[in-house]
Coordinates of N, CA, C and O in Angstrom, one line a residue:
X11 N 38.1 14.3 -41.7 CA 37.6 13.4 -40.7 C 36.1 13.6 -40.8 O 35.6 14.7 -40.6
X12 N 35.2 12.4 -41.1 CA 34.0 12.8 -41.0 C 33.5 13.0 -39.8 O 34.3 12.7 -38.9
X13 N 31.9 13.5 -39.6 CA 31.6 14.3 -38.6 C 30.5 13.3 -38.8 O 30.0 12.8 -39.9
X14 N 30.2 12.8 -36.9 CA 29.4 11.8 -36.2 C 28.3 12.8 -35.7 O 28.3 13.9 -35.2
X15 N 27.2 11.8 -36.1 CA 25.7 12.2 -35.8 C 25.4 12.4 -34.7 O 25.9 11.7 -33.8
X16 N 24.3 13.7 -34.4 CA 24.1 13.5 -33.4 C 23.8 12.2 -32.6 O 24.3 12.0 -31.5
X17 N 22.9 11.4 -33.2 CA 22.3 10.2 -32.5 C 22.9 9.5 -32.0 O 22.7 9.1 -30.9
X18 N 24.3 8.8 -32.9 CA 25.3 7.7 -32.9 C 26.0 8.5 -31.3 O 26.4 7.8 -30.4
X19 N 26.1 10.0 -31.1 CA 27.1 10.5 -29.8 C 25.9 10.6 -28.7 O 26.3 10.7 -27.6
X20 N 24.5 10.6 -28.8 CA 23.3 10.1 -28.0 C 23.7 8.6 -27.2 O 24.1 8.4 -26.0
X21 N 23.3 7.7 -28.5 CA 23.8 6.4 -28.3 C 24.6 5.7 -27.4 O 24.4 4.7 -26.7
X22 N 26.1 6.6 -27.7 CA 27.1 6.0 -26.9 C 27.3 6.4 -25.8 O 28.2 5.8 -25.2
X23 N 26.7 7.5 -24.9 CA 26.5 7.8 -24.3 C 25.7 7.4 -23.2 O 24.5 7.9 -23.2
X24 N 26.0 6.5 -21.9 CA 25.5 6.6 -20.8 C 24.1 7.2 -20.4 O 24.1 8.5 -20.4
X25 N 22.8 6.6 -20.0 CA 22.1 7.3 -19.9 C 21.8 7.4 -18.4 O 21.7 6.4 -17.7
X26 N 21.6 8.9 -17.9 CA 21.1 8.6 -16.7 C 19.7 8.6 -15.8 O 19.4 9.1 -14.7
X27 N 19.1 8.0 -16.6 CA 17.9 8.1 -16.4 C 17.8 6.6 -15.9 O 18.7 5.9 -16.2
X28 N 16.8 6.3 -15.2 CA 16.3 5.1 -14.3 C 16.1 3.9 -15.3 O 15.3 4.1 -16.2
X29 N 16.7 2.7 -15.3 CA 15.9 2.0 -16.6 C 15.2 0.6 -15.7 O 15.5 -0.3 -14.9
X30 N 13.9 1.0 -16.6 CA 12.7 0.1 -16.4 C 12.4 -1.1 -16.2 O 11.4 -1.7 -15.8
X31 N 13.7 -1.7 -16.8 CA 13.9 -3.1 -17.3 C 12.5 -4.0 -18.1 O 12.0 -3.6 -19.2
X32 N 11.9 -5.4 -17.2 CA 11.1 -5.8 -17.2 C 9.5 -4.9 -17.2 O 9.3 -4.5 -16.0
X33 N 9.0 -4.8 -17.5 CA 7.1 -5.0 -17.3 C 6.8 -5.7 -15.8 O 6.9 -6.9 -15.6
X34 N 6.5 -4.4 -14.8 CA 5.7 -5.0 -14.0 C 4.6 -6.0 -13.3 O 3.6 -6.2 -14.0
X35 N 4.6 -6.5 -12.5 CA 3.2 -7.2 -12.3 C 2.1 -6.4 -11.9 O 2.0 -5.5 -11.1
X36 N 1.4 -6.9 -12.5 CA 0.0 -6.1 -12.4 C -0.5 -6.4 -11.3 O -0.4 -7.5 -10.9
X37 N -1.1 -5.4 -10.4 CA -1.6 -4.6 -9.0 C -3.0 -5.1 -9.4 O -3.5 -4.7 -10.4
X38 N -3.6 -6.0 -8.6 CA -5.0 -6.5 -8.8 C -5.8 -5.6 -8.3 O -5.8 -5.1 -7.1
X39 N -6.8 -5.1 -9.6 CA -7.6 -4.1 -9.7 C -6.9 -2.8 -10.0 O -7.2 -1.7 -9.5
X40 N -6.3 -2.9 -10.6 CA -5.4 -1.3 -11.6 C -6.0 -1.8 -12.9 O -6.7 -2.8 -13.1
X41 N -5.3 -0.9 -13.8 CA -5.2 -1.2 -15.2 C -3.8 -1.4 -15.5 O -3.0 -0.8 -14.7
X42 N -3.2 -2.0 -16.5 CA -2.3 -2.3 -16.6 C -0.9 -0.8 -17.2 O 0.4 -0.9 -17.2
X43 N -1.6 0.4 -17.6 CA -1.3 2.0 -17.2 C -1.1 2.0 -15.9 O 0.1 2.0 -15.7
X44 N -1.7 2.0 -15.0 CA -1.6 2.3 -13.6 C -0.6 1.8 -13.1 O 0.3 2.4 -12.7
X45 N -0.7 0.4 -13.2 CA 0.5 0.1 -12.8 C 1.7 0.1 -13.4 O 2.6 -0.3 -12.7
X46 N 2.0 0.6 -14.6 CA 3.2 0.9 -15.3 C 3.8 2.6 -14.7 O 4.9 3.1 -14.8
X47 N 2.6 3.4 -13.9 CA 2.8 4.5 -13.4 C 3.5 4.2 -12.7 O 4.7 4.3 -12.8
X48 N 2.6 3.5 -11.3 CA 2.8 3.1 -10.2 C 3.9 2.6 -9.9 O 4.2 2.6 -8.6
X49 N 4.8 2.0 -10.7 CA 6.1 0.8 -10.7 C 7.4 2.0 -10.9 O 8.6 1.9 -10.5
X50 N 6.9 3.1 -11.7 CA 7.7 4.2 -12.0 C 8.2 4.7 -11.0 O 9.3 5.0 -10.7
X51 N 7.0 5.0 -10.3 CA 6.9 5.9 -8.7 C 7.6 5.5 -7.9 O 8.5 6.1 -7.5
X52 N 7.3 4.2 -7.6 CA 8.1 2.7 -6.9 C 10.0 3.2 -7.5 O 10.9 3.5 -6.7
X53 N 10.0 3.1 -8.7 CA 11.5 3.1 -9.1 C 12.2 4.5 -8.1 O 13.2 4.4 -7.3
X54 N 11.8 5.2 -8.1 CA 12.1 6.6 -7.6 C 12.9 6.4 -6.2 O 12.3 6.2 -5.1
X55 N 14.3 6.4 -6.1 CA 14.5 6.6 -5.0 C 14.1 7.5 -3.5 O 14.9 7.4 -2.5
X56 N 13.1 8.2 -3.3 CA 13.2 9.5 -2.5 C 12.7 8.8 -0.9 O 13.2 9.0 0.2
X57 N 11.7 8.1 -1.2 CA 11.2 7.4 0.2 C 11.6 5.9 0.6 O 11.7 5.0 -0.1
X58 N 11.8 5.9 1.9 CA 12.3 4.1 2.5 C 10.8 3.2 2.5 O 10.9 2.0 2.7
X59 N 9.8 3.6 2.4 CA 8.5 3.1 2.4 C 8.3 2.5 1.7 O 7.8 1.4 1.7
X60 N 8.5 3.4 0.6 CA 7.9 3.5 -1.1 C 9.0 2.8 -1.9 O 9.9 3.4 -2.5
X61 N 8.8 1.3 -1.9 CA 10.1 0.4 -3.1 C 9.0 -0.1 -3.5 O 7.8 0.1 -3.1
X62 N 9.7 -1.3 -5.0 CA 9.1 -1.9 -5.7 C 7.8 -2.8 -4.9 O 8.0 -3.5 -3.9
X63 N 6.9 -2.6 -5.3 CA 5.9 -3.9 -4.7 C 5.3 -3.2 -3.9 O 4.1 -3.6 -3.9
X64 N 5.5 -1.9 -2.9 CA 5.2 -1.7 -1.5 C 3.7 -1.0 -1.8 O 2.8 -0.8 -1.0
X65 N 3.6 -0.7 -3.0 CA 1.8 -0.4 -3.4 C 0.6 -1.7 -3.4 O -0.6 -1.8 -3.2
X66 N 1.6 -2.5 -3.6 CA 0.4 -4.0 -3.7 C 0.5 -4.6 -2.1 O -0.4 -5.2 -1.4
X67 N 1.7 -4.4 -1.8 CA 1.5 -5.0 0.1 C 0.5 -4.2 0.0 O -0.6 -4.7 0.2
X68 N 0.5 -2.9 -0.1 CA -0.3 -2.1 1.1 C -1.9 -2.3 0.5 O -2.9 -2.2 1.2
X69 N -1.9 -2.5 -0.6 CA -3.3 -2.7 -1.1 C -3.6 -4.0 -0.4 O -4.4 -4.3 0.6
X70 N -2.8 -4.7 -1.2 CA -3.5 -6.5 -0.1 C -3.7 -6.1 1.5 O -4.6 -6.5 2.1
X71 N -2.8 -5.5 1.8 CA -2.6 -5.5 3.5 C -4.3 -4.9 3.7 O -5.2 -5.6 4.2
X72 N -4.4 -3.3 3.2 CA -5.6 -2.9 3.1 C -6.7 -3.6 3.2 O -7.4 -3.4 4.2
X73 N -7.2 -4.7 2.0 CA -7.6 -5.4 1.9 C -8.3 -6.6 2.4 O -9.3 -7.2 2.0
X74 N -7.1 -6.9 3.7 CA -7.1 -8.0 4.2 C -7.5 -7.7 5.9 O -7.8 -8.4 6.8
X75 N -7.1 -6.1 6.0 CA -7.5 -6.0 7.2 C -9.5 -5.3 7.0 O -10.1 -4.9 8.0
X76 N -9.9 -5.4 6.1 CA -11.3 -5.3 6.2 C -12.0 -6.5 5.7 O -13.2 -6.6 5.9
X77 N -11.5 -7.2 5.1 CA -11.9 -8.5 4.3 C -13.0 -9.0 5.5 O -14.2 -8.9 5.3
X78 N -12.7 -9.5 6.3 CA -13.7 -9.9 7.4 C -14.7 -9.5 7.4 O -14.8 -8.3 7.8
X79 N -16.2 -10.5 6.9 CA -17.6 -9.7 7.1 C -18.2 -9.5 8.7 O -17.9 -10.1 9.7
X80 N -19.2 -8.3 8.4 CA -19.5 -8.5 9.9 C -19.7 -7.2 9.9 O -19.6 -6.3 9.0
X81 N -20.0 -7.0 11.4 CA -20.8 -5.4 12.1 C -19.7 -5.4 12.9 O -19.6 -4.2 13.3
X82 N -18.5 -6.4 13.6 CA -17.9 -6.0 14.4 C -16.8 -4.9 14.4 O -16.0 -5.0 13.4
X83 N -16.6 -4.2 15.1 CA -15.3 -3.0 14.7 C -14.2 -3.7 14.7 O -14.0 -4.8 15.0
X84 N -13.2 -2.4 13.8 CA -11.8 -3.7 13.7 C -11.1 -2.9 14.5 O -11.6 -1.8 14.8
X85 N -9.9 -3.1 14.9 CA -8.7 -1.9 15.8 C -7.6 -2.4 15.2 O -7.1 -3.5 15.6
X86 N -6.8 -1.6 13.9 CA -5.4 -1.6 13.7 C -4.3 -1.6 15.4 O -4.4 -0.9 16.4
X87 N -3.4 -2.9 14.9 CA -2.4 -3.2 15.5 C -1.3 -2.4 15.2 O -1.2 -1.9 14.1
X88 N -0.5 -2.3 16.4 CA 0.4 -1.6 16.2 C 1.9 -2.7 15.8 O 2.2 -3.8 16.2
X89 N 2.8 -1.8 14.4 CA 3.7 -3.2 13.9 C 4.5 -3.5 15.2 O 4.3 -2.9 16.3
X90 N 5.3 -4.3 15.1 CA 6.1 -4.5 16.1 C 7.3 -4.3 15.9 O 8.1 -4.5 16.8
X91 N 7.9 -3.7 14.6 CA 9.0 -3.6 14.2 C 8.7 -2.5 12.8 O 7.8 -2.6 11.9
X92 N 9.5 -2.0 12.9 CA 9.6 -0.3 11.9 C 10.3 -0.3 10.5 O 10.4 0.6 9.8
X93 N 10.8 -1.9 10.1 CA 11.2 -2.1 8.8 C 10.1 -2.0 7.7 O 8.9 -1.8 7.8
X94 N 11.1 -2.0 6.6 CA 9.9 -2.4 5.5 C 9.0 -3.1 5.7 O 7.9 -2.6 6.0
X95 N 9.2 -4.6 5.8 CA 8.3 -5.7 5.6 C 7.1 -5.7 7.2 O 5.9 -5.7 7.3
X96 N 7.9 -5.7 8.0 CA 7.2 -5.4 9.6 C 5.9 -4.4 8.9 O 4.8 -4.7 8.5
X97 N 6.3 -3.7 9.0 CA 5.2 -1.8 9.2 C 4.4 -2.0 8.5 O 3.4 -1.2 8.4
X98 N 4.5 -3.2 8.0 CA 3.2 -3.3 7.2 C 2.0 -4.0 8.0 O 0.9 -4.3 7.5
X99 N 2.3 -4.2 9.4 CA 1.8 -5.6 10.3 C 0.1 -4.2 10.6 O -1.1 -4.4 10.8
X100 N 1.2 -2.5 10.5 CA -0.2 -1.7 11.0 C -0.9 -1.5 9.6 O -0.3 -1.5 8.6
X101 N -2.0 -1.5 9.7 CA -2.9 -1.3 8.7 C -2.5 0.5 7.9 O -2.4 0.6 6.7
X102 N -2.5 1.5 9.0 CA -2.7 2.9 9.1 C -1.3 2.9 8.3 O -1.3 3.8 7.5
X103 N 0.2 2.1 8.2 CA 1.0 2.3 7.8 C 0.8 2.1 5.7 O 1.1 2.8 4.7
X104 N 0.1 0.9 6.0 CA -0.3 0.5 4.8 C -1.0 1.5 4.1 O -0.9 1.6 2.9
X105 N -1.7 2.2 4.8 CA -2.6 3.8 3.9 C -1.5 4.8 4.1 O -1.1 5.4 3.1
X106 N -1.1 4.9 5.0 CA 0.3 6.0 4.6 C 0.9 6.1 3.3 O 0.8 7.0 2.5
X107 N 1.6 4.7 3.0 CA 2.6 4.4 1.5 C 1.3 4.5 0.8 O 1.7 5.3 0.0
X108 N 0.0 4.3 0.5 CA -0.9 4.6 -0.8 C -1.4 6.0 -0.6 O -1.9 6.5 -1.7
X109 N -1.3 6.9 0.6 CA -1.3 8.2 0.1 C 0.1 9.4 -0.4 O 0.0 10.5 -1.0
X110 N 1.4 8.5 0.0 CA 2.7 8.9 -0.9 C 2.4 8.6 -1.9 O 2.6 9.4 -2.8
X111 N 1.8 7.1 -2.6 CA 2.3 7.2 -3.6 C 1.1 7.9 -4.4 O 1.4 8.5 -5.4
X112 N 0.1 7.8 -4.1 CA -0.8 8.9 -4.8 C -0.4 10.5 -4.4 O -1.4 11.2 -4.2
X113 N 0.1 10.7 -4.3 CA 0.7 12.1 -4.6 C 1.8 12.3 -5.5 O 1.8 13.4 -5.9
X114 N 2.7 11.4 -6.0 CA 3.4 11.2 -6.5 C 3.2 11.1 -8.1 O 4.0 11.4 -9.0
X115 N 1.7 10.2 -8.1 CA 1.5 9.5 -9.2 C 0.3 10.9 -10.5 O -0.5 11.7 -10.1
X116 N 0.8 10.5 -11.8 CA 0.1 11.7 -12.6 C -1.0 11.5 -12.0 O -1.2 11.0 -10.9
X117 N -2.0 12.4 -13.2 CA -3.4 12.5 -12.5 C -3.7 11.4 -13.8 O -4.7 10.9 -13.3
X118 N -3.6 10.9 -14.5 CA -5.0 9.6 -14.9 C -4.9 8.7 -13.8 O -5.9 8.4 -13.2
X119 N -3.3 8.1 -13.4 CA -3.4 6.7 -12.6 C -3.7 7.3 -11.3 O -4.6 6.6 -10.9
X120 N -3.5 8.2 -10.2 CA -3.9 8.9 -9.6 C -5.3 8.9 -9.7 O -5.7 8.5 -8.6
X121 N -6.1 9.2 -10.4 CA -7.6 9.2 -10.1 C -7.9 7.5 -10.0 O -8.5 6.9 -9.1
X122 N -7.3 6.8 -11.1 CA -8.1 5.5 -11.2 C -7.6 4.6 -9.9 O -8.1 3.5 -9.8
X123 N -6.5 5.0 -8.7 CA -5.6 4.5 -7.4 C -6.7 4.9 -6.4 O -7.4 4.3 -5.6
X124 N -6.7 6.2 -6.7 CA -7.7 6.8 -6.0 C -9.6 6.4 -5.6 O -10.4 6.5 -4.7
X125 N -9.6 6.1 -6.6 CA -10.9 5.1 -6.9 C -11.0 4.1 -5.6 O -11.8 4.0 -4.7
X126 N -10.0 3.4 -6.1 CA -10.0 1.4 -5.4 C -9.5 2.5 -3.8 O -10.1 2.4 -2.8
X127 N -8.8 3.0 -3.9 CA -8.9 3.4 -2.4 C -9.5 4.4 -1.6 O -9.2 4.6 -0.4
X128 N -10.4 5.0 -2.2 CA -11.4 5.7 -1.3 C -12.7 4.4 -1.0 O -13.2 4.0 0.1
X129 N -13.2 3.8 -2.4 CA -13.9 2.6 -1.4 C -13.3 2.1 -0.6 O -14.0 1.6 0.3
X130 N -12.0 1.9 -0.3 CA -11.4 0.7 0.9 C -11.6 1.6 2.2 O -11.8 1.1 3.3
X131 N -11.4 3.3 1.8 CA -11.3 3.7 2.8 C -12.9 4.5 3.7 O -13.1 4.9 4.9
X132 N -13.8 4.3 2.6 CA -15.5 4.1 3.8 C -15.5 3.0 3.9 O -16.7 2.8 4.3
X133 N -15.0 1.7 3.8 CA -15.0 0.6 4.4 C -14.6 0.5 6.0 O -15.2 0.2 7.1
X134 N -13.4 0.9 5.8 CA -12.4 1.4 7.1 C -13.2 2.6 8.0 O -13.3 2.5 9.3
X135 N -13.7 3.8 7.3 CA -14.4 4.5 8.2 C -15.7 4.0 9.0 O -16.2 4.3 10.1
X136 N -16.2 3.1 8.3 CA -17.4 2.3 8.7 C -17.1 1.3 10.0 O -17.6 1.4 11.1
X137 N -16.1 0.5 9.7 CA -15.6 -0.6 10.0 C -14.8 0.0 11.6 O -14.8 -0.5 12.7
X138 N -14.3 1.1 11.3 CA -13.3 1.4 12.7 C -14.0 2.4 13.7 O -14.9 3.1 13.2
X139 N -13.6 2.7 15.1 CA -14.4 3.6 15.7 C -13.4 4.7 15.7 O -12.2 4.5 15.5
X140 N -14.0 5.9 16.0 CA -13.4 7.3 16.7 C -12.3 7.3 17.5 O -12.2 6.5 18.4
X141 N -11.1 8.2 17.4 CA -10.7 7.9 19.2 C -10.1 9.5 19.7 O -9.0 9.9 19.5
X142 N -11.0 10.1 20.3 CA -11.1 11.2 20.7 C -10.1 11.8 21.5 O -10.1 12.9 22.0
X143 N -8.6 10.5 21.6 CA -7.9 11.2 22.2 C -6.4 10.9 21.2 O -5.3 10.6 21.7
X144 N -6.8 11.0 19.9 CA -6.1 10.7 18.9 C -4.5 12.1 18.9 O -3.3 12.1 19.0
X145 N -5.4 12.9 18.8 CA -3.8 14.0 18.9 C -3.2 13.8 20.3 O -2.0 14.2 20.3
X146 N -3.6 13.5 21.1 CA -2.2 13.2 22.1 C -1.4 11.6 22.2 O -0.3 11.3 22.7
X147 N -2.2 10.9 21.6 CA -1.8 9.6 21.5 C -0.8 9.2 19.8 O -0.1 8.2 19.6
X148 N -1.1 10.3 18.7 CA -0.7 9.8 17.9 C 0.3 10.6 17.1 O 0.1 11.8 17.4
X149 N 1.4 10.6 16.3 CA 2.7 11.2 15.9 C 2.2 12.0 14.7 O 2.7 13.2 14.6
X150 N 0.9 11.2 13.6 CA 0.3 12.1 12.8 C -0.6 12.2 12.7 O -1.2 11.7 11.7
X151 N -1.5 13.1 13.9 CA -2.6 13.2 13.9 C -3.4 13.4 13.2 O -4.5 12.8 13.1
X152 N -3.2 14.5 12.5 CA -3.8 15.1 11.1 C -4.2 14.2 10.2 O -5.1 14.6 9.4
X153 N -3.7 12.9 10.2 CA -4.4 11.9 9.0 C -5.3 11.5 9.4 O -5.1 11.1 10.6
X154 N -6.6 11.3 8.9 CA -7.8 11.0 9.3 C -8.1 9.2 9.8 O -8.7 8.6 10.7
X155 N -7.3 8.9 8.6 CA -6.9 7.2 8.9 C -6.5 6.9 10.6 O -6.9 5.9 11.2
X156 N -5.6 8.1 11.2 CA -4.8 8.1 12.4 C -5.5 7.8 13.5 O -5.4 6.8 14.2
X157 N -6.3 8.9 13.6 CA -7.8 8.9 14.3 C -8.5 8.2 14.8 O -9.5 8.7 15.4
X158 N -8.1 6.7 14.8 CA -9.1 5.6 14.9 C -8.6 4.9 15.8 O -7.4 4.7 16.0
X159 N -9.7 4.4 16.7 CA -9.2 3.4 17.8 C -8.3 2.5 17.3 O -8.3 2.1 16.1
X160 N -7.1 1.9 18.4 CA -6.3 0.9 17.5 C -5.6 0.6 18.9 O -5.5 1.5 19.8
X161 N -5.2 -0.6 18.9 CA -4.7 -1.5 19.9 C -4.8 -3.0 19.8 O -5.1 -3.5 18.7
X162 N -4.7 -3.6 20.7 CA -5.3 -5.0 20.9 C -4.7 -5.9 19.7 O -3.8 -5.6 18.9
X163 N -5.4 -6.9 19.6 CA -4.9 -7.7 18.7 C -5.7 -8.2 17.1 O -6.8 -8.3 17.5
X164 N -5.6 -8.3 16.1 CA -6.4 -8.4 15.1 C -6.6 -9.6 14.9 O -5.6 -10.3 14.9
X165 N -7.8 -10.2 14.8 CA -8.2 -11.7 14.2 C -6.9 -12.1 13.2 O -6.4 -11.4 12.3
X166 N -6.5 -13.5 13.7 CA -5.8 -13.8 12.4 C -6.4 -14.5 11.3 O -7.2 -15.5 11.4
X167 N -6.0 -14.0 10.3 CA -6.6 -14.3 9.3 C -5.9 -15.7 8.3 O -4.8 -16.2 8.5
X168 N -6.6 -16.1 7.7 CA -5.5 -17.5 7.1 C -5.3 -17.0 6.3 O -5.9 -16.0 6.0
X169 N -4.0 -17.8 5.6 CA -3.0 -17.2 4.5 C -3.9 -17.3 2.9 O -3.4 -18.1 2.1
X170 N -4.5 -16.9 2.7 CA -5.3 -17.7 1.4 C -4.1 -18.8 0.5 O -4.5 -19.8 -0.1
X171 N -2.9 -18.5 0.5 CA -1.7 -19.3 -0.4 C -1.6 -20.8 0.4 O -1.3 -21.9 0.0
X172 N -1.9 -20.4 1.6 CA -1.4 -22.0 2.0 C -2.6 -22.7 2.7 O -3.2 -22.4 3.7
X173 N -2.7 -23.7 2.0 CA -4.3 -25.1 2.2 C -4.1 -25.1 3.9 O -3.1 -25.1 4.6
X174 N -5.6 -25.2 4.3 CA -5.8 -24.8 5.7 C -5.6 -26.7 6.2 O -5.8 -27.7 5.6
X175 N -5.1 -26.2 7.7 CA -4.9 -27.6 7.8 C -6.1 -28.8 7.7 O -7.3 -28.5 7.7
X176 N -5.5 -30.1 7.7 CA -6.8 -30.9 7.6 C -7.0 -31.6 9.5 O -6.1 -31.8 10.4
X177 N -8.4 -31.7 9.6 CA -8.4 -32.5 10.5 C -8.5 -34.2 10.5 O -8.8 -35.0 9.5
X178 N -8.0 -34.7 11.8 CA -8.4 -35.9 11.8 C -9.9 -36.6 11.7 O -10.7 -35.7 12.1
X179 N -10.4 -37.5 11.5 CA -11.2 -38.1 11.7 C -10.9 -39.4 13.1 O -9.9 -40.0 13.3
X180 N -12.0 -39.4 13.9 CA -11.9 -40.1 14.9 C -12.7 -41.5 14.9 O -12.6 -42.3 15.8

């Protein structure tokens, strides 16, 4: 009886490692590495926060809660609901999932994540005030993000996807 290769008993064999499928969408302002890390990280079952996509919500979310020019301070809202898609409504949750997944992530895409989000985050230190009674009001105080005045309600912002309405003419 001939004797089968190692490879061909590789082969037929079941793999259990995670498969990749498709190529990611690229995370505006990564490199196209980064996000091939980053989507890896995403694959990993270990956290309910951390699924596919939840690096670019939190980036846009990021994004969109400092986007507004101006001198005025901002105050992260608190979400109204503790799901995936909700938690993203707090800004501070949105920096939570980008500091899991930069822990997570090697060190090249890790430094280059790290990059785009330490500027977002002296934007935010600039942008938000102190709140000096953060360790009794907050669950993790320790994060510096935590720290920050937060209440009230946030400017809403328009969807950039959807054409703003039109007015009448009188």
């Amino acid at each position: 009886m001939p004797r089968r290769r190692p490879g061909a008993l590789r082969a037929a064999r079941p793999s259990s490692a995670p498969r990749w499928g498709l190529p990611p969408a690229r995370i505006h302002g990564l490199s196209s590495r980064t996000t091939l890390a980053v989507a890896r990280v995403e694959g990993l079952p270990t956290d309910y926060y951390v699924y596919s996509g939840a690096t670019d919500q939190a980036l846009r979310r990021y994004r969109q809660f400092l986007r507004p020019a101006g001198r005025r301070p901002r105050y992260p809202q608190d979400a109204e609901c503790s799901c995936r898609g909700c938690s993203f409504d707090d800004v501070r949750h949105a920096r939570d999932v980008l500091d899991e997944v930069l822990t997570r992530l090697p060190p090249r895409p890790r430094a280059e994540l790290s990059r785009v989000v330490s500027d977002l985050d002296a934007v935010y230190l600039r942008r938000t005030l102190p709140d000096p009674f953060a360790a009794e009001r907050q669950w993790q105080a320790d994060l510096w993000w935590r720290r920050r005045l937060a209440g009230g309600r946030e400017d809403p912002l328009p969807d950039p996807r959807k054409p703003a309405p039109r007015r009448r003419r009188r």
